[in-house]
CSV table of C-alpha atoms in Angstrom, one decimal:
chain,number,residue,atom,x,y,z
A,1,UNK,CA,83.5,16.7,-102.7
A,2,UNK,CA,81.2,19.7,-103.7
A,3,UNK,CA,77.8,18.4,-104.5
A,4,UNK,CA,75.7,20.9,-106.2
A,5,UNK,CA,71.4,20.5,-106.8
A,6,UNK,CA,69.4,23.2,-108.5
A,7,UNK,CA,65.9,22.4,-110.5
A,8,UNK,CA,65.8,22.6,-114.4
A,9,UNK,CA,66.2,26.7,-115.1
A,10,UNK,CA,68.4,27.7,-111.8
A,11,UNK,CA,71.7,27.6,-114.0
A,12,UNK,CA,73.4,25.1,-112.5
A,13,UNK,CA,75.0,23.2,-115.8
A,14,UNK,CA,76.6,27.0,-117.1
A,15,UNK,CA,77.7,27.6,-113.9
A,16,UNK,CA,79.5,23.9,-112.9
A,17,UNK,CA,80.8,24.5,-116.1
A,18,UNK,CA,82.8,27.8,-114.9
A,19,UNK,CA,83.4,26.6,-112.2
A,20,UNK,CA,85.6,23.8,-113.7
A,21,UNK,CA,86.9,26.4,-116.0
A,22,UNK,CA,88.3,28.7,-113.0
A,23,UNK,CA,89.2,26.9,-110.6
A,24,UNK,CA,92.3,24.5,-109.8
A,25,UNK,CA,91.8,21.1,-108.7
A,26,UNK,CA,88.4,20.3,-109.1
A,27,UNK,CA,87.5,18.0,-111.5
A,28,UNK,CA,83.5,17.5,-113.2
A,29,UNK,CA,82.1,14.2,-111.8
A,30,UNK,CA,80.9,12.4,-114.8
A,31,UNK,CA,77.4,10.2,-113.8
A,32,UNK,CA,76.4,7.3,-115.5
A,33,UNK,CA,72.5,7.5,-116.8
A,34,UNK,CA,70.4,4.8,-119.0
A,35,UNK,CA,68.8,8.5,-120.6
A,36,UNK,CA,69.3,8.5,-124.4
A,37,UNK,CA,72.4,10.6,-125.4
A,38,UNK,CA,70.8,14.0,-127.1
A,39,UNK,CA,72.4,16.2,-130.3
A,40,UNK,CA,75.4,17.8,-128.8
A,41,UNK,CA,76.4,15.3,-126.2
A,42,UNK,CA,79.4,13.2,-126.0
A,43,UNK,CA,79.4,9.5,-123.7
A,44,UNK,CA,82.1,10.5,-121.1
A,45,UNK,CA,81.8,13.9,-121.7
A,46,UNK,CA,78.2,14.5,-120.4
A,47,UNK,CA,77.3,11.3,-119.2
A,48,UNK,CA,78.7,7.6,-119.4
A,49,UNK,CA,75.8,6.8,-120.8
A,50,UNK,CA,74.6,3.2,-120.7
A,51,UNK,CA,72.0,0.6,-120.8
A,52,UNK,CA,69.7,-0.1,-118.2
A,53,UNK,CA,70.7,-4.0,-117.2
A,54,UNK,CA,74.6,-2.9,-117.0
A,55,UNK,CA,73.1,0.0,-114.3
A,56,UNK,CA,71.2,-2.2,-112.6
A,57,UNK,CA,74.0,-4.6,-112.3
A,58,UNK,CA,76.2,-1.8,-111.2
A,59,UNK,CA,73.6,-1.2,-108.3
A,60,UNK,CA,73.7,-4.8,-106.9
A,61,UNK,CA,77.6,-5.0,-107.0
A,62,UNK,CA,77.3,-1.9,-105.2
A,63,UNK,CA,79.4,0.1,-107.4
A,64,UNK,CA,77.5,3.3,-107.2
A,65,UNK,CA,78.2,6.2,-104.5
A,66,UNK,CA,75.0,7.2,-105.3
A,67,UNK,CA,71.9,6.7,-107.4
A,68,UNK,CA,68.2,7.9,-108.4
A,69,UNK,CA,65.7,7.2,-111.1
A,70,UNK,CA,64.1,10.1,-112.6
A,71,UNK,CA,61.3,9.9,-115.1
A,72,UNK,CA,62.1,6.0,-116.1
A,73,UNK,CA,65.5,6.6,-116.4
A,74,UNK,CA,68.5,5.5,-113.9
A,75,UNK,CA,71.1,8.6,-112.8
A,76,UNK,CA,74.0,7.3,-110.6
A,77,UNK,CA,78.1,8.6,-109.8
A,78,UNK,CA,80.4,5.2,-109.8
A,79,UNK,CA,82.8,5.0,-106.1
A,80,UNK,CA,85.6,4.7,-108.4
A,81,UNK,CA,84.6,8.2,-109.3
A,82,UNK,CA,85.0,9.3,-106.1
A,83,UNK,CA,88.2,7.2,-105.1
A,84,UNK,CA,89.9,8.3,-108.4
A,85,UNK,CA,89.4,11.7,-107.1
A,86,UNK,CA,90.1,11.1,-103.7
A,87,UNK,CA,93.8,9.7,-104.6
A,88,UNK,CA,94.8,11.9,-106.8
A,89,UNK,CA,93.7,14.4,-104.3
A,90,UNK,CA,91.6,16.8,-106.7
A,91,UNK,CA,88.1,17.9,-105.2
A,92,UNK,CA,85.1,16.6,-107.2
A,93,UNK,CA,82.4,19.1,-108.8
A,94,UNK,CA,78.8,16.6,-108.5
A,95,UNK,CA,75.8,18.1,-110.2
A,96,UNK,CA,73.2,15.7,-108.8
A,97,UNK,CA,69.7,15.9,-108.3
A,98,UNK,CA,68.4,16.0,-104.7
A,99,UNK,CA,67.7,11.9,-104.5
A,100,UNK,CA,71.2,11.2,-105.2
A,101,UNK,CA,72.7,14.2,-103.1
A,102,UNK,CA,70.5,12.7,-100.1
A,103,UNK,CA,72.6,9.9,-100.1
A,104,UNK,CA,75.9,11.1,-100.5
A,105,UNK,CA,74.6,13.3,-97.4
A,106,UNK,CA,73.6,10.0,-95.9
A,107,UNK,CA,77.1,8.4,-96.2
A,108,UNK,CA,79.9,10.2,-96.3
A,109,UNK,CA,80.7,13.0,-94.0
A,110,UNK,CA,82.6,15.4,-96.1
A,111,UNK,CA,80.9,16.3,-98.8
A,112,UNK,CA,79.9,20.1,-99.2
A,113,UNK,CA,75.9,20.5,-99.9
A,114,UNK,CA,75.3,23.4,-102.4
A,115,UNK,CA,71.9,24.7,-103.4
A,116,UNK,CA,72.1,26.5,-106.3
A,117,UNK,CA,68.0,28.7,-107.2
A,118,UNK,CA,66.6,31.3,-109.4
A,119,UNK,CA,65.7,34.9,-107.2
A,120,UNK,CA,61.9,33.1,-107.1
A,121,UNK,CA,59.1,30.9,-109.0
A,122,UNK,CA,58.0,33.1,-111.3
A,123,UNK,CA,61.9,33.5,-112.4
A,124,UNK,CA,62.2,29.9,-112.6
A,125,UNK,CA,59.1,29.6,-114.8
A,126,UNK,CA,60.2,32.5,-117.1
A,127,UNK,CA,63.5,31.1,-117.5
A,128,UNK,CA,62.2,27.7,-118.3
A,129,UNK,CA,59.7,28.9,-120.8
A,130,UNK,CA,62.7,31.1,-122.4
A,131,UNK,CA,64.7,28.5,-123.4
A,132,UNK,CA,61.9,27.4,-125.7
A,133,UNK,CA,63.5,23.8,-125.7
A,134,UNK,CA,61.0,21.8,-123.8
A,135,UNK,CA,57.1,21.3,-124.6
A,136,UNK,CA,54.3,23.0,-122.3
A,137,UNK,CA,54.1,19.5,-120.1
A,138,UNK,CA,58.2,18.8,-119.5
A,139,UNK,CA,57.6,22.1,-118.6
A,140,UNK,CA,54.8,21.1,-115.6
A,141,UNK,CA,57.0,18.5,-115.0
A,142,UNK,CA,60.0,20.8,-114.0
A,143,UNK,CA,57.9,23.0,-111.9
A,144,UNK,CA,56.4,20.5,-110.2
A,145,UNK,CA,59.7,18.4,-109.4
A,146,UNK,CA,61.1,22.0,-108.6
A,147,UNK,CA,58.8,22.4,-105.6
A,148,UNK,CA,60.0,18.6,-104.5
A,149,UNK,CA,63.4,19.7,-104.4
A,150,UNK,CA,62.7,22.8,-102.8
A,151,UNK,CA,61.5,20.6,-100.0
A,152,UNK,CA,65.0,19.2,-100.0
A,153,UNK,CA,67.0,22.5,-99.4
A,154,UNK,CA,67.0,23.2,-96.0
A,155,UNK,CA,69.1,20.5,-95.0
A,156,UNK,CA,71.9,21.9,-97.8
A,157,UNK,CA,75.2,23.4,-96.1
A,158,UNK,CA,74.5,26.9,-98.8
A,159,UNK,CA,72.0,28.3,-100.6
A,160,UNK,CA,73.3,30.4,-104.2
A,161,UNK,CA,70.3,32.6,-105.2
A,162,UNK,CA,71.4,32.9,-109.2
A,163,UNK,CA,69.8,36.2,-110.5
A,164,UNK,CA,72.5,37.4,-111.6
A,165,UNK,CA,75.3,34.7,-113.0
A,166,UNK,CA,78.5,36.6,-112.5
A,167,UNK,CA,77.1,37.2,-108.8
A,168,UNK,CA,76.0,33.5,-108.4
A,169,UNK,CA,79.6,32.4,-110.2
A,170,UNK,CA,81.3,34.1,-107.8
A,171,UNK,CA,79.7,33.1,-104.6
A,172,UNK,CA,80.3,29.4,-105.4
A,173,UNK,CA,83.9,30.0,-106.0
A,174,UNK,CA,84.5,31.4,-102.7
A,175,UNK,CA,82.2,28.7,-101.2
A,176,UNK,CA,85.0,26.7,-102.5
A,177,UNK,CA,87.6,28.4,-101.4
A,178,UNK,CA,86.4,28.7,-97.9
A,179,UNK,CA,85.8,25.0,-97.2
A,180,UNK,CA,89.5,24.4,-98.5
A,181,UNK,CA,90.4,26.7,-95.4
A,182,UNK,CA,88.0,25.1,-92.9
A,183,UNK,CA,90.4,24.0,-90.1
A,184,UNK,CA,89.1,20.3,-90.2
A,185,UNK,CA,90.6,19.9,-93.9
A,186,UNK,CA,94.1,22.1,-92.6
A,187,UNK,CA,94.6,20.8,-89.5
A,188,UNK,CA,97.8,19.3,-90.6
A,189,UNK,CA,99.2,23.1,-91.3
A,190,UNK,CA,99.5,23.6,-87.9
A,191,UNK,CA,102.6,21.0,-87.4
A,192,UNK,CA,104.6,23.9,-89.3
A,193,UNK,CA,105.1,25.4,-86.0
A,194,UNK,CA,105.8,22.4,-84.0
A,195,UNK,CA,109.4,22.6,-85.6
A,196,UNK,CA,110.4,25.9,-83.8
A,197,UNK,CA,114.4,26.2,-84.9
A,198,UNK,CA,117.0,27.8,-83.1
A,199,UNK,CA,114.2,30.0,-80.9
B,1,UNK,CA,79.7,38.1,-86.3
B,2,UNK,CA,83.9,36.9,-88.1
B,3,UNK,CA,86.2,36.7,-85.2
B,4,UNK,CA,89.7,37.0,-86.4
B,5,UNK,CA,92.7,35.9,-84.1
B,6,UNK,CA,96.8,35.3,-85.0
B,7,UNK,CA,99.7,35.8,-83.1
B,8,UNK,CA,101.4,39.2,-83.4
B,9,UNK,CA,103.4,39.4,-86.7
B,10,UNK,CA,100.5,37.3,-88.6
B,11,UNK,CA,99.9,40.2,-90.9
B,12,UNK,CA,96.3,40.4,-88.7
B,13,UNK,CA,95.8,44.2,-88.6
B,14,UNK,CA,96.4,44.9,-92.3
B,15,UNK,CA,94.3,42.1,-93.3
B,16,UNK,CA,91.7,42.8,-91.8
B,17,UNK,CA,91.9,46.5,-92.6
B,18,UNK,CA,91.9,45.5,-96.1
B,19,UNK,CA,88.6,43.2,-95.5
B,20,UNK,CA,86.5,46.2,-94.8
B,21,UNK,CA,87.5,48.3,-97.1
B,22,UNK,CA,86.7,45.8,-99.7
B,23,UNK,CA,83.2,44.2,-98.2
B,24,UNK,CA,80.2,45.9,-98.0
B,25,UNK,CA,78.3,45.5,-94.8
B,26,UNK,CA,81.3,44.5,-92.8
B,27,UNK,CA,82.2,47.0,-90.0
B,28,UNK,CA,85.4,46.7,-88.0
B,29,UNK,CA,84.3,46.0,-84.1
B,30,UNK,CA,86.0,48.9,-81.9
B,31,UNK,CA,87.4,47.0,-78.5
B,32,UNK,CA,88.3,48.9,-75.2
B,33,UNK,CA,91.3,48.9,-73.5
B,34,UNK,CA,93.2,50.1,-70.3
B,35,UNK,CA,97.1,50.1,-72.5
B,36,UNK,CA,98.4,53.1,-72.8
B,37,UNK,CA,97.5,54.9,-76.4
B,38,UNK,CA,100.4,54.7,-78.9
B,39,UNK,CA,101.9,57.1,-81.2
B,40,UNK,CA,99.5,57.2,-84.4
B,41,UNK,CA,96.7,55.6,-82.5
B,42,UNK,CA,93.6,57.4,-82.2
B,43,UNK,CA,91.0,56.8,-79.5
B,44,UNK,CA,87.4,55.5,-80.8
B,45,UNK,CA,89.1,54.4,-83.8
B,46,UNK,CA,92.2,52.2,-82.7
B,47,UNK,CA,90.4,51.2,-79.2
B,48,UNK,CA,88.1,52.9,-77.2
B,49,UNK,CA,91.1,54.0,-74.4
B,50,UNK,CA,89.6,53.6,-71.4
B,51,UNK,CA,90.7,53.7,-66.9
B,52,UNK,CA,91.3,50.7,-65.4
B,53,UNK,CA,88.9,51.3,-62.9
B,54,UNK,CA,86.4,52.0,-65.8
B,55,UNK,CA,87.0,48.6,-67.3
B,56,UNK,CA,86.2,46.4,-64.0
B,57,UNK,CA,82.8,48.3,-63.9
B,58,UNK,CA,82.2,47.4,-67.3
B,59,UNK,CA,82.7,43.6,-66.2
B,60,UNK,CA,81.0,43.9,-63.0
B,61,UNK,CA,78.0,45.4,-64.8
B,62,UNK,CA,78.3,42.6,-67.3
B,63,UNK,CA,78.8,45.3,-70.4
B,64,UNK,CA,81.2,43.1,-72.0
B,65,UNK,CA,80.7,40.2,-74.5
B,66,UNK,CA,84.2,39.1,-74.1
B,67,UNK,CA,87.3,40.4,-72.5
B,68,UNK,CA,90.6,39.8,-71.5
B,69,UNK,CA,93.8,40.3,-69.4
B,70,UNK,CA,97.1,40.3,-71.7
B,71,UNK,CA,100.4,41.7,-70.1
B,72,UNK,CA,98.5,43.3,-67.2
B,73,UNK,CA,96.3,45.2,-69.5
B,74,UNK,CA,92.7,44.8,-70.0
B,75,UNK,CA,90.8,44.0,-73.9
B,76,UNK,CA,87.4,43.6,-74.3
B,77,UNK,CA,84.4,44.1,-76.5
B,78,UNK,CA,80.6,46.0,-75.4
B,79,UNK,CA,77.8,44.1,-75.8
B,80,UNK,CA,76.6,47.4,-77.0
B,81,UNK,CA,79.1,47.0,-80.1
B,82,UNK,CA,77.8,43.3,-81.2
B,83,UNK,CA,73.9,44.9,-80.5
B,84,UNK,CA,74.2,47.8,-82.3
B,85,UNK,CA,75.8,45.8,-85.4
B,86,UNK,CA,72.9,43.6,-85.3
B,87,UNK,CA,70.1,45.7,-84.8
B,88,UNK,CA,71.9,47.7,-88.4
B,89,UNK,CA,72.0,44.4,-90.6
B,90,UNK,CA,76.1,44.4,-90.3
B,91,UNK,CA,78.1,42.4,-90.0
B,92,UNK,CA,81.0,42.8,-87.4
B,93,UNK,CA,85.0,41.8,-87.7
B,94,UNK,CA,86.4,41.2,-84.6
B,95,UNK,CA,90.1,41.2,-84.5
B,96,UNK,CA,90.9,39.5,-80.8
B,97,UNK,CA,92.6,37.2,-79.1
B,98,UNK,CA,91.9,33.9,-78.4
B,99,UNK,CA,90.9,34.0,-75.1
B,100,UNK,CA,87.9,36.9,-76.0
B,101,UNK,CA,87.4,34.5,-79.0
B,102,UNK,CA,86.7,31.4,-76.6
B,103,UNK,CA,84.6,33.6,-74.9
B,104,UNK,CA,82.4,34.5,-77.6
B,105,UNK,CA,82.6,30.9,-79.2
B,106,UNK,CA,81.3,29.8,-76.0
B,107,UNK,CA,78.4,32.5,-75.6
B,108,UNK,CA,77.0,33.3,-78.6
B,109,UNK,CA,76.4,30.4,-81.3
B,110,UNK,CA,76.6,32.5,-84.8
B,111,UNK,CA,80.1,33.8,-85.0
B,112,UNK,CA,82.8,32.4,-87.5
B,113,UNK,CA,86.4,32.2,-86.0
B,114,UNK,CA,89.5,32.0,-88.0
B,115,UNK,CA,92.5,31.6,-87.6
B,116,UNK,CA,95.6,33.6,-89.3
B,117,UNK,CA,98.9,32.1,-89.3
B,118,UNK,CA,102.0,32.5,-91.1
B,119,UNK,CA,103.2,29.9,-92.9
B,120,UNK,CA,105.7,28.5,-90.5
B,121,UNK,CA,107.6,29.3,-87.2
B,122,UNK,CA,110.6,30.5,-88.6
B,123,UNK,CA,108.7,32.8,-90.8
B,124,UNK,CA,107.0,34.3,-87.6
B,125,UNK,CA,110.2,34.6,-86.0
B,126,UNK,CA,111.3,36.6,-89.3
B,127,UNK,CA,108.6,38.8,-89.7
B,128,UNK,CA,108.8,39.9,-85.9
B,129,UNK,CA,112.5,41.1,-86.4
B,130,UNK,CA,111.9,42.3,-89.5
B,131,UNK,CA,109.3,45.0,-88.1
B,132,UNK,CA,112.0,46.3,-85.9
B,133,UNK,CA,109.6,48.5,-83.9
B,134,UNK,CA,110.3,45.6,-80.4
B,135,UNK,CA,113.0,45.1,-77.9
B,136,UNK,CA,114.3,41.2,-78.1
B,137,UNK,CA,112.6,40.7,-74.7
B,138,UNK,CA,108.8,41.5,-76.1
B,139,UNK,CA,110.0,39.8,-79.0
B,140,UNK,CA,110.4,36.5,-77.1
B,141,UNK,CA,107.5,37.3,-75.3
B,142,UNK,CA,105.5,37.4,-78.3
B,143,UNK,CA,106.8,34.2,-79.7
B,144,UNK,CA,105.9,32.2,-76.5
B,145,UNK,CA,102.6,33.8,-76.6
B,146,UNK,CA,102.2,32.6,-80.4
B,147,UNK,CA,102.9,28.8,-79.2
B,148,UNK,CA,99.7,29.1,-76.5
B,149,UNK,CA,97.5,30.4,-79.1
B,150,UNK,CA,98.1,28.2,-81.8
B,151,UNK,CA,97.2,26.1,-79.2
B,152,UNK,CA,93.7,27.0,-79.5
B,153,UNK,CA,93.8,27.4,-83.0
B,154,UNK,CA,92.1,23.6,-83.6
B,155,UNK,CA,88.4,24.9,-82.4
B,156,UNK,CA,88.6,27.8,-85.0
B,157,UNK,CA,86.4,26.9,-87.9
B,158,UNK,CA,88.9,28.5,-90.8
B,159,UNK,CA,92.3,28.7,-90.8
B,160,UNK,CA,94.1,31.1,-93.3
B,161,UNK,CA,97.7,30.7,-94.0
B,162,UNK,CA,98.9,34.1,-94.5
B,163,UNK,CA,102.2,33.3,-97.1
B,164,UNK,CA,100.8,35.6,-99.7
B,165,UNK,CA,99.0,38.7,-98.5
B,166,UNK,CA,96.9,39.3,-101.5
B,167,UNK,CA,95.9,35.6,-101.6
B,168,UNK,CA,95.3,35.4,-97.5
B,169,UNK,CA,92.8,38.7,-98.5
B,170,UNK,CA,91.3,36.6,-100.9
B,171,UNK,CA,90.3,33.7,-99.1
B,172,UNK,CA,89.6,35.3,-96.4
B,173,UNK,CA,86.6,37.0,-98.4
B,174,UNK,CA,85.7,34.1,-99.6
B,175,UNK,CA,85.4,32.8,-96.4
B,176,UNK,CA,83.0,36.0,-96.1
B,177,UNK,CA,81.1,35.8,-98.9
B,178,UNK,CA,80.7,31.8,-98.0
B,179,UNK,CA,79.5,32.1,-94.5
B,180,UNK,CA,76.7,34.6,-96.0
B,181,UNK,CA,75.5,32.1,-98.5
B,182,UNK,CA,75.2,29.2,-95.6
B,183,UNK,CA,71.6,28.4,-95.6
B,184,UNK,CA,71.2,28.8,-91.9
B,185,UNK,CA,71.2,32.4,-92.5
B,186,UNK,CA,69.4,32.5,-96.3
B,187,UNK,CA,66.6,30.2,-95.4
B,188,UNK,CA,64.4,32.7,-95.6
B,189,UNK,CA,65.1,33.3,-99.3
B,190,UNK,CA,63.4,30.0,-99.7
B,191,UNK,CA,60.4,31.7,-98.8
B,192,UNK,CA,59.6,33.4,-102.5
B,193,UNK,CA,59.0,30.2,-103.9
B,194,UNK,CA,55.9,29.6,-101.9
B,195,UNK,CA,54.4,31.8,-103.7
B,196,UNK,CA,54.1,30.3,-106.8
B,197,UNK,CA,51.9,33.1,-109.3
B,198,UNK,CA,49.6,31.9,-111.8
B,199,UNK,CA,51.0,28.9,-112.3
């Protein structure tokens, strides 16, 4: 489980989406959200996207790994999500804002924490200012939420600096690769050599 | 500091050759030893060849960050090498065993150990002969040496399956390229976002 949290501007939907693109195994988590669906976005593509009594009935069964409201509306990844996943032994790609990654910090113990930034503020302000999407206060919004999360990434396992997107691509991918090698998830390789032959 | 151990016939030596000629900033840690120099070898490349007598003032003055006795000759690495390294933003490779490695795991907290392996006994057994350059008794020798150290091998925090060369290389840059993204060492990067500009 790779769990990766960036603010608005740091790149992070491109990159997941290479990421998904290039490497085997690892499979987008798709979140539910109560958000309305926007031009270009498909329900179980993007989101599942649904209304806010079915999430909040979701919460109490306790069907949600993890979940956060942002701005009035509900953001959450289902456990069956993750036991899916987990049984058909694919790693799961989860782009989740810092609220939600929190948790998953909180209760499960092998999840990989990635932070995912711009080279610095005034970057991140460019960048969101570029895109020429959102209005001058969703803007204020973003920054200020930015330096919320930037609170949060200390206790991340990496930090990607994204100035330049090839670089930042690239330094996630090996992340990836290395954790499959950590010795805790190969352990198992070892019992090769317990079966010596004819030495 | 990436410490790098394998039984002999791992693929070790090349691999790690390969490693810094391919990553910047990575600088292949020269050890000392009291063996005899070999055909091919070349001292203060290879190993620093040194007197045995030499060596056990080294230890006594406490000039070594980790050494070791194999086959009744001394190993070991000068703090001087890991201090130097440091004080020159490097990053060292250290290709020992695993008794200099437990040394170092035990004394200095930042290192990254991993372990090579090929991928099963047999295979080592193979590759051993295949080299031709041993007698059957170091041979032997060498495979009951391999058993102790994968013995150790569970503490290592990586652990690289060398079946493939070109994709052992690979992880092991990842691995790399990873470790310098963890954010105990790029914390401070979160440092130009408290300076936020005109905002």
């Amino acid at each position: 489980m790779f769990v990766v949290s960036a603010p608005s501007g740091a790149g992070k939907t491109s990159l997941c989406r290479e990421l998904i693109d290039s490497i085997p195994d690892l499979r987008q988590s798709i979140s539910f959200t109560t958000r309305n669906i926007r031009d270009g976005e498909q329900d179980g593509v993007d989101y599942f996207f649904t209304q806010t009594d079915s999430f909040q009935r979701m919460i109490a069964e306790q069907l949600l790994a993890e979940y956060a409201e942002v701005h009035g509306n509900y953001y959450g990844t289902s456990l069956e999500t993750l036991n899916t996943a987990e049984a058909e032994g694919v790693d799961l790609l989860l782009d989740i804002d810092c609220q939600g990654a929190a948790q998953l910090k909180k209760n499960y113990r092998r999840g990989v924490f990635i932070f995912i930034l711009p080279p610095d503020f005034a970057e991140l302000k460019k960048r969101l200012y570029n895109r020429g999407t959102d209005h001058e206060d969703v803007i204020q919004r973003r920054l200020e939420n930015a330096e919320q999360e930037l609170l949060q990434a200390p206790w991340y396992d990496y930090l990607v600096i994204n100035d330049d997107f090839q670089s930042a691509k690239k330094k996630l991918m090996a992340i990836i690769t290395a954790e499959r090698c950590r010795m805790s998830r190969t352990t198992y390789l070892l019992n090769n050599f317990t079966v010596k032959g004819d030495k």
